[in-house]
Amino acid sequence: MMPIIEAENFSYTYPAADNKALDRLSLQIEQGEFVAVIGANNSGKTSLCLALTGVIPHLYHGRMQGRMRVCGMDTAEANVAKICPSSVALVMQKPENQLSGVRFTVREEVAFSLENQGMSRHEMQERVEAVLRMTGLTHVADRSPHHLSGGQLQKVALAAALASDAPIVVLDEPTTFLDPLSARQVFEILYRLRRQGKTIVLAEQRLEMIAIYANRVIALNNGEKILDGPPAEILVSPILKEIGLGWTRFTTIADLARAKGIWHEGSPLATTLADTINGLRRD
Ligand SMILES: Nc1ncnc2c1ncn2[C@@H]1O[C@H](COP(=O)(O)OP(=O)(O)OP(=O)(O)O)[C@@H](O)[C@H]1O
Protein backbone atom coordinates (compact mmCIF):
# COMPACT_ATOMS: atom_id res chain seq x y z
CA MET A 1 0.00 0.00 0.00
CA MET A 2 1.20 3.51 -0.78
CA PRO A 3 2.23 5.59 2.27
CA ILE A 4 -0.27 8.34 3.08
CA ILE A 5 2.62 10.82 3.51
CA GLU A 6 5.86 10.60 1.59
CA ALA A 7 8.75 13.07 1.54
CA GLU A 8 11.64 12.52 -0.81
CA ASN A 9 14.75 14.61 -0.23
CA PHE A 10 12.47 17.52 0.63
CA SER A 11 14.26 20.80 1.36
CA TYR A 12 12.78 24.22 1.92
CA THR A 13 14.26 27.69 2.51
CA TYR A 14 12.04 30.65 3.47
CA PRO A 15 12.31 33.76 1.27
CA ALA A 16 15.31 35.86 2.33
CA ALA A 17 16.53 33.17 4.77
CA ASP A 18 20.08 31.82 4.49
CA ASN A 19 19.56 28.39 6.01
CA LYS A 20 17.25 25.61 5.04
CA ALA A 21 14.27 25.22 7.38
CA LEU A 22 13.89 21.63 6.14
CA ASP A 23 16.93 19.85 4.83
CA ARG A 24 16.78 16.77 2.57
CA LEU A 25 13.95 15.24 4.50
CA SER A 26 12.91 11.76 3.45
CA LEU A 27 10.16 9.88 5.26
CA GLN A 28 7.18 7.65 4.72
CA ILE A 29 4.18 7.58 7.03
CA GLU A 30 1.54 4.88 6.72
CA GLN A 31 -2.16 5.40 7.30
CA GLY A 32 -3.07 5.02 10.99
CA GLU A 33 0.31 6.00 12.43
CA PHE A 34 0.62 8.45 15.33
CA VAL A 35 3.91 10.21 14.67
CA ALA A 36 5.37 12.70 17.12
CA VAL A 37 7.83 15.21 15.67
CA ILE A 38 10.27 16.52 18.23
CA GLY A 39 13.16 18.96 18.09
CA ALA A 40 14.53 22.07 19.79
CA ASN A 41 13.34 25.55 18.80
CA ASN A 42 13.94 26.35 15.13
CA SER A 43 14.55 22.71 14.26
CA GLY A 44 11.86 22.74 11.55
CA LYS A 45 8.77 21.32 13.26
CA THR A 46 6.38 24.10 12.18
CA SER A 47 7.86 24.11 8.68
CA LEU A 48 7.20 20.38 8.37
CA CYS A 49 3.58 20.89 9.50
CA LEU A 50 3.14 23.64 6.90
CA ALA A 51 4.79 21.53 4.20
CA LEU A 52 2.26 18.75 4.87
CA THR A 53 -0.62 21.15 4.19
CA GLY A 54 0.85 22.70 1.03
CA VAL A 55 1.04 26.12 2.74
CA ILE A 56 4.75 25.59 2.09
CA PRO A 57 5.55 26.29 -0.73
CA HIS A 58 2.30 27.81 -2.06
CA LEU A 59 1.70 30.63 0.43
CA TYR A 60 5.27 31.26 1.59
CA HIS A 61 7.01 30.77 -1.76
CA GLY A 62 10.73 30.46 -0.91
CA ARG A 63 12.91 27.71 -2.37
CA MET A 64 11.77 24.11 -2.42
CA GLN A 65 13.60 21.03 -3.60
CA GLY A 66 12.59 17.40 -3.62
CA ARG A 67 9.04 16.16 -3.31
CA MET A 68 6.24 15.95 -0.74
CA ARG A 69 3.20 13.75 -1.32
CA VAL A 70 0.09 13.59 0.86
CA CYS A 71 -2.82 11.30 0.05
CA GLY A 72 -1.24 10.67 -3.33
CA MET A 73 -1.08 14.40 -4.21
CA ASP A 74 2.17 16.18 -4.92
CA THR A 75 1.90 19.28 -2.72
CA ALA A 76 3.87 21.40 -5.21
CA GLU A 77 1.25 20.73 -7.86
CA ALA A 78 -1.97 20.45 -5.85
CA ASN A 79 -4.18 23.37 -4.92
CA VAL A 80 -3.72 24.20 -1.18
CA ALA A 81 -7.49 24.38 -0.75
CA LYS A 82 -7.69 20.80 -2.03
CA ILE A 83 -5.14 19.54 0.48
CA CYS A 84 -6.24 21.50 3.54
CA PRO A 85 -8.77 20.91 5.05
CA SER A 86 -10.20 18.00 3.03
CA SER A 87 -7.08 15.77 3.13
CA VAL A 88 -5.10 17.37 5.95
CA ALA A 89 -6.63 19.04 9.02
CA LEU A 90 -4.21 21.53 10.61
CA VAL A 91 -4.30 22.54 14.27
CA MET A 92 -2.00 25.36 15.26
CA GLN A 93 -0.29 26.24 18.53
CA LYS A 94 -2.50 29.24 19.26
CA PRO A 95 -6.22 28.67 18.69
CA GLU A 96 -6.78 32.39 18.18
CA ASN A 97 -4.70 32.13 14.97
CA GLN A 98 -7.04 29.49 13.68
CA LEU A 99 -10.55 30.35 14.81
CA SER A 100 -12.62 32.97 13.03
CA GLY A 101 -13.26 34.93 16.22
CA VAL A 102 -16.48 36.29 14.72
CA ARG A 103 -18.92 33.51 15.62
CA PHE A 104 -21.18 33.79 18.62
CA THR A 105 -21.08 30.21 19.84
CA VAL A 106 -18.71 27.26 19.91
CA ARG A 107 -21.13 25.29 17.70
CA GLU A 108 -21.16 28.07 15.09
CA GLU A 109 -17.38 28.36 15.21
CA VAL A 110 -16.99 24.64 14.51
CA ALA A 111 -19.62 24.78 11.74
CA PHE A 112 -17.86 27.79 10.18
CA SER A 113 -15.06 25.54 8.90
CA LEU A 114 -17.63 23.54 6.90
CA GLU A 115 -19.60 26.39 5.42
CA ASN A 116 -17.89 26.52 2.05
CA GLN A 117 -17.68 22.80 1.49
CA GLY A 118 -20.98 22.42 -0.28
CA MET A 119 -22.39 20.09 2.37
CA SER A 120 -26.11 19.66 3.10
CA ARG A 121 -27.36 21.37 6.25
CA HIS A 122 -28.25 18.02 7.80
CA GLU A 123 -24.84 16.49 7.13
CA MET A 124 -23.15 19.60 8.47
CA GLN A 125 -25.15 19.44 11.71
CA GLU A 126 -24.32 15.77 12.18
CA ARG A 127 -20.60 16.38 11.63
CA VAL A 128 -20.54 19.31 14.04
CA GLU A 129 -22.34 17.38 16.80
CA ALA A 130 -20.05 14.38 16.30
CA VAL A 131 -16.84 16.41 16.68
CA LEU A 132 -18.27 18.34 19.63
CA ARG A 133 -18.94 14.98 21.33
CA MET A 134 -15.52 13.60 20.44
CA THR A 135 -13.73 16.64 21.85
CA GLY A 136 -15.93 16.80 24.96
CA LEU A 137 -17.38 20.22 24.08
CA THR A 138 -21.10 19.44 23.87
CA HIS A 139 -21.78 21.09 27.24
CA VAL A 140 -20.21 24.39 26.10
CA ALA A 141 -21.55 24.30 22.52
CA ASP A 142 -23.88 27.29 23.07
CA ARG A 143 -21.31 29.41 24.88
CA SER A 144 -19.24 32.14 23.32
CA PRO A 145 -15.70 30.99 22.44
CA HIS A 146 -14.53 34.20 24.16
CA HIS A 147 -15.69 32.84 27.51
CA LEU A 148 -13.75 29.58 27.43
CA SER A 149 -10.52 28.55 29.14
CA GLY A 150 -7.34 28.14 27.09
CA GLY A 151 -7.72 24.37 27.17
CA GLN A 152 -11.32 24.50 25.98
CA LEU A 153 -10.44 26.97 23.24
CA GLN A 154 -7.71 24.66 21.97
CA LYS A 155 -10.29 21.88 21.86
CA VAL A 156 -12.59 24.14 19.80
CA ALA A 157 -9.71 24.64 17.34
CA LEU A 158 -9.23 20.87 17.26
CA ALA A 159 -12.97 20.29 16.73
CA ALA A 160 -13.08 22.88 13.92
CA ALA A 161 -10.16 21.15 12.20
CA LEU A 162 -11.64 17.67 12.68
CA ALA A 163 -15.00 18.70 11.23
CA SER A 164 -13.57 18.32 7.72
CA ASP A 165 -13.07 14.58 8.46
CA ALA A 166 -9.63 14.72 6.80
CA PRO A 167 -7.70 11.44 6.91
CA ILE A 168 -4.55 13.22 8.18
CA VAL A 169 -4.48 15.42 11.27
CA VAL A 170 -1.41 17.65 11.66
CA LEU A 171 -0.93 19.52 14.92
CA ASP A 172 1.76 22.10 15.65
CA GLU A 173 2.50 22.06 19.39
CA PRO A 174 -1.19 22.25 20.36
CA THR A 175 -0.57 21.67 24.08
CA THR A 176 2.10 24.33 24.66
CA PHE A 177 -0.22 26.67 26.53
CA LEU A 178 -2.29 23.97 28.22
CA ASP A 179 -2.15 22.66 31.79
CA PRO A 180 -1.16 18.98 32.17
CA LEU A 181 -4.77 17.75 32.45
CA SER A 182 -5.95 19.58 29.31
CA ALA A 183 -2.81 18.40 27.48
CA ARG A 184 -3.58 14.83 28.43
CA GLN A 185 -7.16 15.23 27.18
CA VAL A 186 -5.84 16.39 23.80
CA PHE A 187 -3.57 13.32 23.63
CA GLU A 188 -6.53 11.08 24.53
CA ILE A 189 -8.58 12.57 21.69
CA LEU A 190 -5.71 12.00 19.25
CA TYR A 191 -5.35 8.43 20.45
CA ARG A 192 -9.04 7.80 19.77
CA LEU A 193 -8.73 9.39 16.31
CA ARG A 194 -5.89 7.05 15.53
CA ARG A 195 -8.03 4.09 16.51
CA GLN A 196 -10.58 5.35 13.99
CA GLY A 197 -7.91 5.08 11.29
CA LYS A 198 -6.75 8.70 11.13
CA THR A 199 -3.07 9.45 10.65
CA ILE A 200 -1.70 11.83 13.26
CA VAL A 201 1.42 13.99 12.88
CA LEU A 202 2.04 15.94 16.06
CA ALA A 203 4.86 18.44 16.64
CA GLU A 204 5.23 18.32 20.40
CA GLN A 205 7.63 18.78 23.30
CA ARG A 206 5.85 16.70 25.95
CA LEU A 207 8.05 13.62 25.77
CA GLU A 208 6.27 11.77 28.59
CA MET A 209 2.96 11.98 26.75
CA ILE A 210 4.60 10.99 23.49
CA ALA A 211 6.03 7.91 25.23
CA ILE A 212 2.50 6.78 26.10
CA TYR A 213 0.48 7.73 23.03
CA ALA A 214 2.64 7.87 19.88
CA ASN A 215 3.82 4.81 17.94
CA ARG A 216 6.70 6.61 16.26
CA VAL A 217 8.98 9.55 16.96
CA ILE A 218 10.88 11.63 14.43
CA ALA A 219 13.54 14.01 15.77
CA LEU A 220 14.59 17.04 13.74
CA ASN A 221 17.71 19.11 14.14
CA ASN A 222 18.46 22.11 11.90
CA GLY A 223 15.79 20.89 9.52
CA GLU A 224 17.31 17.42 9.19
CA LYS A 225 15.75 14.18 10.34
CA ILE A 226 18.24 12.75 12.80
CA LEU A 227 16.22 10.01 14.52
CA ASP A 228 13.16 7.99 13.49
CA GLY A 229 11.73 5.00 15.34
CA PRO A 230 9.51 3.77 18.17
CA PRO A 231 9.27 6.03 21.29
CA ALA A 232 10.91 3.45 23.58
CA GLU A 233 13.99 3.58 21.37
CA ILE A 234 14.17 7.23 20.29
CA LEU A 235 13.28 8.84 23.64
CA VAL A 236 16.24 7.19 25.41
CA SER A 237 18.77 8.25 22.80
CA PRO A 238 21.71 10.30 24.21
CA ILE A 239 21.43 12.41 21.04
CA LEU A 240 18.32 14.07 22.52
CA LYS A 241 20.54 15.58 25.21
CA GLU A 242 23.03 16.82 22.64
CA ILE A 243 20.32 18.71 20.74
CA GLY A 244 19.01 20.33 23.92
CA LEU A 245 15.82 18.30 24.31
CA GLY A 246 16.84 16.08 27.21
CA TRP A 247 15.07 12.99 28.49
CA THR A 248 11.86 12.22 30.33
CA ARG A 249 12.06 12.05 34.16
CA PHE A 250 11.71 8.30 33.89
CA THR A 251 14.67 7.89 31.53
CA THR A 252 16.84 10.01 33.84
CA ILE A 253 15.84 7.92 36.86
CA ALA A 254 16.51 4.69 34.94
CA ASP A 255 19.91 5.96 33.84
CA LEU A 256 20.84 6.85 37.45
CA ALA A 257 19.58 3.48 38.66
CA ARG A 258 21.66 1.73 36.03
CA ALA A 259 24.77 3.65 37.12
CA LYS A 260 24.14 2.56 40.72
CA GLY A 261 23.61 -1.06 39.68
CA ILE A 262 19.95 -1.15 40.71
CA TRP A 263 18.51 -1.40 37.18
CA HIS A 264 17.68 -4.83 35.74
CA GLU A 265 20.61 -5.85 33.59
CA GLY A 266 19.68 -5.90 29.93
CA SER A 267 16.50 -3.85 30.48
CA PRO A 268 16.28 -0.80 28.21
CA LEU A 269 16.04 2.62 29.86
CA ALA A 270 12.45 3.52 30.78
CA THR A 271 10.28 6.22 29.23
CA THR A 272 7.13 5.65 31.32
CA LEU A 273 6.34 5.25 35.01
CA ALA A 274 5.30 1.62 34.49
CA ASP A 275 8.61 0.75 32.80
CA THR A 276 10.52 2.50 35.59
CA ILE A 277 8.78 0.40 38.24
CA ASN A 278 9.46 -2.77 36.25
CA GLY A 279 13.10 -1.91 35.61
CA LEU A 280 14.15 -1.22 39.21
CA ARG A 281 15.77 -4.19 40.91
CA ARG A 282 14.40 -5.18 44.29
CA ASP A 283 16.88 -7.94 45.20
N1 LIG B 1 8.56 33.05 8.09
C1 LIG B 1 9.87 32.73 8.18
N2 LIG B 1 10.81 33.43 7.47
C2 LIG B 1 12.12 33.10 7.54
N3 LIG B 1 12.62 32.11 8.29
C3 LIG B 1 11.74 31.38 9.01
C4 LIG B 1 10.32 31.66 9.00
N4 LIG B 1 9.70 30.79 9.84
C5 LIG B 1 10.68 29.99 10.34
N5 LIG B 1 11.89 30.34 9.85
C6 LIG B 1 13.19 29.70 10.13
O1 LIG B 1 13.10 28.33 9.72
C7 LIG B 1 13.77 27.49 10.64
C8 LIG B 1 12.80 26.42 11.15
O2 LIG B 1 11.78 27.09 11.90
P1 LIG B 1 10.47 26.36 12.45
O3 LIG B 1 9.55 27.44 12.92
O4 LIG B 1 9.98 25.42 11.41
O5 LIG B 1 11.08 25.54 13.68
P2 LIG B 1 10.31 24.95 14.96
O6 LIG B 1 11.01 23.69 15.30
O7 LIG B 1 8.85 24.88 14.70
O8 LIG B 1 10.62 26.04 16.05
P3 LIG B 1 9.74 26.41 17.38
O9 LIG B 1 9.79 25.20 18.27
O10 LIG B 1 10.49 27.58 17.91
O11 LIG B 1 8.35 26.72 16.91
C9 LIG B 1 14.33 28.40 11.73
O12 LIG B 1 15.67 28.66 11.44
C10 LIG B 1 13.47 29.65 11.62
O13 LIG B 1 14.21 30.78 12.02
Tab-separated table of C-alpha atoms and ligand atoms in Angstrom:
chain	number	residue	atom	x	y	z
A	1	MET	CA	0.000	0.000	0.000
A	2	MET	CA	1.199	3.508	-0.779
A	3	PRO	CA	2.231	5.591	2.272
A	4	ILE	CA	-0.266	8.339	3.077
A	5	ILE	CA	2.618	10.816	3.507
A	6	GLU	CA	5.859	10.602	1.593
A	7	ALA	CA	8.753	13.068	1.544
A	8	GLU	CA	11.644	12.520	-0.813
A	9	ASN	CA	14.750	14.612	-0.229
A	10	PHE	CA	12.466	17.524	0.628
A	11	SER	CA	14.261	20.804	1.356
A	12	TYR	CA	12.777	24.218	1.919
A	13	THR	CA	14.259	27.694	2.509
A	14	TYR	CA	12.035	30.652	3.470
A	15	PRO	CA	12.309	33.756	1.265
A	16	ALA	CA	15.308	35.863	2.327
A	17	ALA	CA	16.531	33.166	4.769
A	18	ASP	CA	20.079	31.823	4.493
A	19	ASN	CA	19.565	28.389	6.012
A	20	LYS	CA	17.247	25.609	5.040
A	21	ALA	CA	14.271	25.218	7.383
A	22	LEU	CA	13.894	21.628	6.139
A	23	ASP	CA	16.933	19.846	4.833
A	24	ARG	CA	16.784	16.770	2.572
A	25	LEU	CA	13.950	15.236	4.503
A	26	SER	CA	12.911	11.759	3.449
A	27	LEU	CA	10.162	9.878	5.260
A	28	GLN	CA	7.179	7.651	4.718
A	29	ILE	CA	4.177	7.580	7.030
A	30	GLU	CA	1.536	4.880	6.718
A	31	GLN	CA	-2.164	5.405	7.304
A	32	GLY	CA	-3.072	5.019	10.989
A	33	GLU	CA	0.307	6.002	12.430
A	34	PHE	CA	0.621	8.446	15.330
A	35	VAL	CA	3.914	10.212	14.669
A	36	ALA	CA	5.374	12.700	17.123
A	37	VAL	CA	7.832	15.208	15.668
A	38	ILE	CA	10.273	16.517	18.235
A	39	GLY	CA	13.163	18.964	18.087
A	40	ALA	CA	14.532	22.068	19.790
A	41	ASN	CA	13.341	25.553	18.800
A	42	ASN	CA	13.939	26.350	15.130
A	43	SER	CA	14.551	22.706	14.255
A	44	GLY	CA	11.861	22.745	11.546
A	45	LYS	CA	8.767	21.317	13.258
A	46	THR	CA	6.380	24.100	12.176
A	47	SER	CA	7.862	24.110	8.683
A	48	LEU	CA	7.196	20.381	8.370
A	49	CYS	CA	3.583	20.891	9.504
A	50	LEU	CA	3.145	23.637	6.897
A	51	ALA	CA	4.794	21.527	4.197
A	52	LEU	CA	2.262	18.751	4.874
A	53	THR	CA	-0.620	21.153	4.193
A	54	GLY	CA	0.855	22.702	1.029
A	55	VAL	CA	1.037	26.119	2.738
A	56	ILE	CA	4.748	25.594	2.090
A	57	PRO	CA	5.551	26.293	-0.726
A	58	HIS	CA	2.303	27.810	-2.056
A	59	LEU	CA	1.701	30.631	0.432
A	60	TYR	CA	5.267	31.261	1.585
A	61	HIS	CA	7.007	30.767	-1.762
A	62	GLY	CA	10.727	30.465	-0.914
A	63	ARG	CA	12.911	27.709	-2.369
A	64	MET	CA	11.773	24.115	-2.422
A	65	GLN	CA	13.605	21.027	-3.599
A	66	GLY	CA	12.590	17.397	-3.616
A	67	ARG	CA	9.043	16.159	-3.312
A	68	MET	CA	6.235	15.949	-0.738
A	69	ARG	CA	3.201	13.754	-1.320
A	70	VAL	CA	0.094	13.594	0.863
A	71	CYS	CA	-2.820	11.302	0.053
A	72	GLY	CA	-1.237	10.673	-3.333
A	73	MET	CA	-1.084	14.400	-4.209
A	74	ASP	CA	2.172	16.181	-4.925
A	75	THR	CA	1.903	19.281	-2.718
A	76	ALA	CA	3.866	21.400	-5.209
A	77	GLU	CA	1.250	20.734	-7.862
A	78	ALA	CA	-1.972	20.450	-5.852
A	79	ASN	CA	-4.176	23.373	-4.915
A	80	VAL	CA	-3.724	24.198	-1.179
A	81	ALA	CA	-7.490	24.375	-0.751
A	82	LYS	CA	-7.688	20.803	-2.030
A	83	ILE	CA	-5.141	19.545	0.485
A	84	CYS	CA	-6.240	21.497	3.542
A	85	PRO	CA	-8.774	20.909	5.049
A	86	SER	CA	-10.202	17.999	3.032
A	87	SER	CA	-7.084	15.773	3.131
A	88	VAL	CA	-5.098	17.371	5.953
A	89	ALA	CA	-6.626	19.042	9.019
A	90	LEU	CA	-4.215	21.535	10.606
A	91	VAL	CA	-4.301	22.542	14.266
A	92	MET	CA	-1.996	25.356	15.258
A	93	GLN	CA	-0.295	26.239	18.529
A	94	LYS	CA	-2.504	29.236	19.263
A	95	PRO	CA	-6.224	28.669	18.690
A	96	GLU	CA	-6.784	32.394	18.182
A	97	ASN	CA	-4.703	32.125	14.971
A	98	GLN	CA	-7.039	29.487	13.681
A	99	LEU	CA	-10.548	30.345	14.808
A	100	SER	CA	-12.619	32.974	13.026
A	101	GLY	CA	-13.259	34.934	16.224
A	102	VAL	CA	-16.481	36.292	14.725
A	103	ARG	CA	-18.917	33.509	15.619
A	104	PHE	CA	-21.176	33.791	18.625
A	105	THR	CA	-21.077	30.207	19.845
A	106	VAL	CA	-18.708	27.260	19.906
A	107	ARG	CA	-21.126	25.289	17.701
A	108	GLU	CA	-21.156	28.068	15.089
A	109	GLU	CA	-17.381	28.362	15.206
A	110	VAL	CA	-16.985	24.636	14.513
A	111	ALA	CA	-19.625	24.785	11.736
A	112	PHE	CA	-17.862	27.786	10.176
A	113	SER	CA	-15.065	25.542	8.904
A	114	LEU	CA	-17.629	23.537	6.902
A	115	GLU	CA	-19.604	26.393	5.420
A	116	ASN	CA	-17.894	26.523	2.053
A	117	GLN	CA	-17.675	22.803	1.493
A	118	GLY	CA	-20.984	22.416	-0.276
A	119	MET	CA	-22.387	20.091	2.371
A	120	SER	CA	-26.105	19.663	3.096
A	121	ARG	CA	-27.357	21.375	6.255
A	122	HIS	CA	-28.255	18.024	7.797
A	123	GLU	CA	-24.835	16.485	7.129
A	124	MET	CA	-23.152	19.602	8.474
A	125	GLN	CA	-25.150	19.439	11.710
A	126	GLU	CA	-24.317	15.769	12.178
A	127	ARG	CA	-20.601	16.376	11.631
A	128	VAL	CA	-20.544	19.310	14.038
A	129	GLU	CA	-22.345	17.383	16.805
A	130	ALA	CA	-20.049	14.381	16.298
A	131	VAL	CA	-16.835	16.410	16.677
A	132	LEU	CA	-18.269	18.339	19.629
A	133	ARG	CA	-18.937	14.982	21.325
A	134	MET	CA	-15.523	13.601	20.443
A	135	THR	CA	-13.729	16.642	21.846
A	136	GLY	CA	-15.931	16.804	24.959
A	137	LEU	CA	-17.379	20.218	24.076
A	138	THR	CA	-21.103	19.442	23.868
A	139	HIS	CA	-21.780	21.094	27.237
A	140	VAL	CA	-20.213	24.393	26.095
A	141	ALA	CA	-21.555	24.304	22.515
A	142	ASP	CA	-23.881	27.293	23.070
A	143	ARG	CA	-21.308	29.412	24.876
A	144	SER	CA	-19.244	32.144	23.317
A	145	PRO	CA	-15.702	30.989	22.440
A	146	HIS	CA	-14.533	34.199	24.158
A	147	HIS	CA	-15.690	32.844	27.511
A	148	LEU	CA	-13.745	29.578	27.432
A	149	SER	CA	-10.524	28.551	29.145
A	150	GLY	CA	-7.341	28.138	27.094
A	151	GLY	CA	-7.719	24.372	27.175
A	152	GLN	CA	-11.316	24.497	25.981
A	153	LEU	CA	-10.438	26.966	23.237
A	154	GLN	CA	-7.708	24.657	21.968
A	155	LYS	CA	-10.294	21.875	21.862
A	156	VAL	CA	-12.588	24.144	19.804
A	157	ALA	CA	-9.713	24.643	17.344
A	158	LEU	CA	-9.235	20.867	17.265
A	159	ALA	CA	-12.974	20.287	16.733
A	160	ALA	CA	-13.080	22.880	13.921
A	161	ALA	CA	-10.157	21.148	12.199
A	162	LEU	CA	-11.644	17.670	12.676
A	163	ALA	CA	-15.002	18.702	11.235
A	164	SER	CA	-13.570	18.316	7.720
A	165	ASP	CA	-13.074	14.584	8.457
A	166	ALA	CA	-9.631	14.717	6.796
A	167	PRO	CA	-7.696	11.440	6.908
A	168	ILE	CA	-4.553	13.217	8.178
A	169	VAL	CA	-4.485	15.423	11.270
A	170	VAL	CA	-1.409	17.648	11.658
A	171	LEU	CA	-0.929	19.521	14.918
A	172	ASP	CA	1.757	22.102	15.646
A	173	GLU	CA	2.499	22.060	19.387
A	174	PRO	CA	-1.194	22.251	20.360
A	175	THR	CA	-0.566	21.671	24.075
A	176	THR	CA	2.104	24.331	24.659
A	177	PHE	CA	-0.225	26.674	26.533
A	178	LEU	CA	-2.289	23.969	28.225
A	179	ASP	CA	-2.155	22.662	31.792
A	180	PRO	CA	-1.160	18.981	32.173
A	181	LEU	CA	-4.767	17.748	32.451
A	182	SER	CA	-5.945	19.578	29.309
A	183	ALA	CA	-2.810	18.404	27.481
A	184	ARG	CA	-3.584	14.828	28.432
A	185	GLN	CA	-7.162	15.227	27.176
A	186	VAL	CA	-5.838	16.387	23.800
A	187	PHE	CA	-3.571	13.319	23.627
A	188	GLU	CA	-6.529	11.076	24.527
A	189	ILE	CA	-8.582	12.572	21.689
A	190	LEU	CA	-5.712	12.003	19.249
A	191	TYR	CA	-5.349	8.427	20.450
A	192	ARG	CA	-9.044	7.804	19.767
A	193	LEU	CA	-8.732	9.389	16.313
A	194	ARG	CA	-5.888	7.048	15.535
A	195	ARG	CA	-8.028	4.088	16.512
A	196	GLN	CA	-10.584	5.347	13.987
A	197	GLY	CA	-7.905	5.077	11.292
A	198	LYS	CA	-6.753	8.695	11.128
A	199	THR	CA	-3.073	9.451	10.648
A	200	ILE	CA	-1.696	11.832	13.257
A	201	VAL	CA	1.415	13.993	12.881
A	202	LEU	CA	2.043	15.942	16.055
A	203	ALA	CA	4.855	18.445	16.637
A	204	GLU	CA	5.229	18.321	20.400
A	205	GLN	CA	7.631	18.776	23.299
A	206	ARG	CA	5.853	16.702	25.955
A	207	LEU	CA	8.047	13.625	25.769
A	208	GLU	CA	6.268	11.769	28.590
A	209	MET	CA	2.955	11.976	26.747
A	210	ILE	CA	4.597	10.987	23.488
A	211	ALA	CA	6.028	7.911	25.232
A	212	ILE	CA	2.500	6.778	26.095
A	213	TYR	CA	0.480	7.727	23.027
A	214	ALA	CA	2.643	7.869	19.878
A	215	ASN	CA	3.815	4.810	17.943
A	216	ARG	CA	6.700	6.607	16.264
A	217	VAL	CA	8.984	9.550	16.963
A	218	ILE	CA	10.880	11.635	14.432
A	219	ALA	CA	13.538	14.011	15.768
A	220	LEU	CA	14.585	17.042	13.735
A	221	ASN	CA	17.715	19.114	14.143
A	222	ASN	CA	18.465	22.114	11.903
A	223	GLY	CA	15.792	20.885	9.519
A	224	GLU	CA	17.313	17.416	9.189
A	225	LYS	CA	15.751	14.178	10.338
A	226	ILE	CA	18.242	12.748	12.800
A	227	LEU	CA	16.218	10.010	14.525
A	228	ASP	CA	13.163	7.994	13.490
A	229	GLY	CA	11.733	5.005	15.336
A	230	PRO	CA	9.509	3.768	18.175
A	231	PRO	CA	9.265	6.027	21.289
A	232	ALA	CA	10.908	3.448	23.580
A	233	GLU	CA	13.990	3.575	21.371
A	234	ILE	CA	14.171	7.227	20.291
A	235	LEU	CA	13.283	8.845	23.637
A	236	VAL	CA	16.238	7.190	25.407
A	237	SER	CA	18.774	8.250	22.797
A	238	PRO	CA	21.710	10.296	24.205
A	239	ILE	CA	21.434	12.405	21.041
A	240	LEU	CA	18.319	14.067	22.521
A	241	LYS	CA	20.545	15.580	25.206
A	242	GLU	CA	23.033	16.816	22.636
A	243	ILE	CA	20.325	18.712	20.736
A	244	GLY	CA	19.006	20.333	23.921
A	245	LEU	CA	15.818	18.300	24.312
A	246	GLY	CA	16.841	16.079	27.206
A	247	TRP	CA	15.067	12.992	28.488
A	248	THR	CA	11.857	12.221	30.332
A	249	ARG	CA	12.064	12.050	34.156
A	250	PHE	CA	11.714	8.299	33.889
A	251	THR	CA	14.670	7.895	31.531
A	252	THR	CA	16.836	10.014	33.836
A	253	ILE	CA	15.845	7.916	36.863
A	254	ALA	CA	16.512	4.692	34.937
A	255	ASP	CA	19.909	5.962	33.841
A	256	LEU	CA	20.838	6.850	37.454
A	257	ALA	CA	19.585	3.479	38.660
A	258	ARG	CA	21.658	1.729	36.026
A	259	ALA	CA	24.775	3.655	37.117
A	260	LYS	CA	24.138	2.561	40.717
A	261	GLY	CA	23.612	-1.061	39.679
A	262	ILE	CA	19.952	-1.151	40.712
A	263	TRP	CA	18.510	-1.401	37.182
A	264	HIS	CA	17.680	-4.833	35.735
A	265	GLU	CA	20.607	-5.851	33.594
A	266	GLY	CA	19.678	-5.903	29.932
A	267	SER	CA	16.505	-3.847	30.482
A	268	PRO	CA	16.276	-0.803	28.206
A	269	LEU	CA	16.036	2.619	29.862
A	270	ALA	CA	12.454	3.516	30.777
A	271	THR	CA	10.279	6.220	29.229
A	272	THR	CA	7.134	5.645	31.322
A	273	LEU	CA	6.340	5.253	35.007
A	274	ALA	CA	5.298	1.618	34.490
A	275	ASP	CA	8.611	0.752	32.795
A	276	THR	CA	10.522	2.502	35.585
A	277	ILE	CA	8.781	0.404	38.236
A	278	ASN	CA	9.458	-2.771	36.252
A	279	GLY	CA	13.097	-1.909	35.611
A	280	LEU	CA	14.147	-1.218	39.212
A	281	ARG	CA	15.773	-4.191	40.915
A	282	ARG	CA	14.402	-5.178	44.291
A	283	ASP	CA	16.876	-7.940	45.204
B	1	LIG	N1	8.564	33.050	8.094
B	1	LIG	C1	9.873	32.732	8.178
B	1	LIG	N2	10.807	33.430	7.471
B	1	LIG	C2	12.115	33.100	7.536
B	1	LIG	N3	12.623	32.105	8.285
B	1	LIG	C3	11.735	31.375	9.014
B	1	LIG	C4	10.324	31.664	9.005
B	1	LIG	N4	9.705	30.788	9.836
B	1	LIG	C5	10.685	29.987	10.335
B	1	LIG	N5	11.888	30.344	9.847
B	1	LIG	C6	13.187	29.696	10.126
B	1	LIG	O1	13.098	28.334	9.717
B	1	LIG	C7	13.771	27.493	10.641
B	1	LIG	C8	12.803	26.425	11.155
B	1	LIG	O2	11.783	27.089	11.904
B	1	LIG	P1	10.468	26.361	12.446
B	1	LIG	O3	9.548	27.439	12.925
B	1	LIG	O4	9.982	25.422	11.414
B	1	LIG	O5	11.077	25.539	13.679
B	1	LIG	P2	10.307	24.946	14.961
B	1	LIG	O6	11.014	23.689	15.300
B	1	LIG	O7	8.850	24.880	14.700
B	1	LIG	O8	10.615	26.039	16.054
B	1	LIG	P3	9.740	26.406	17.378
B	1	LIG	O9	9.793	25.202	18.273
B	1	LIG	O10	10.490	27.576	17.915
B	1	LIG	O11	8.349	26.724	16.911
B	1	LIG	C9	14.327	28.396	11.731
B	1	LIG	O12	15.666	28.662	11.442
B	1	LIG	C10	13.473	29.653	11.618
B	1	LIG	O13	14.208	30.783	12.018
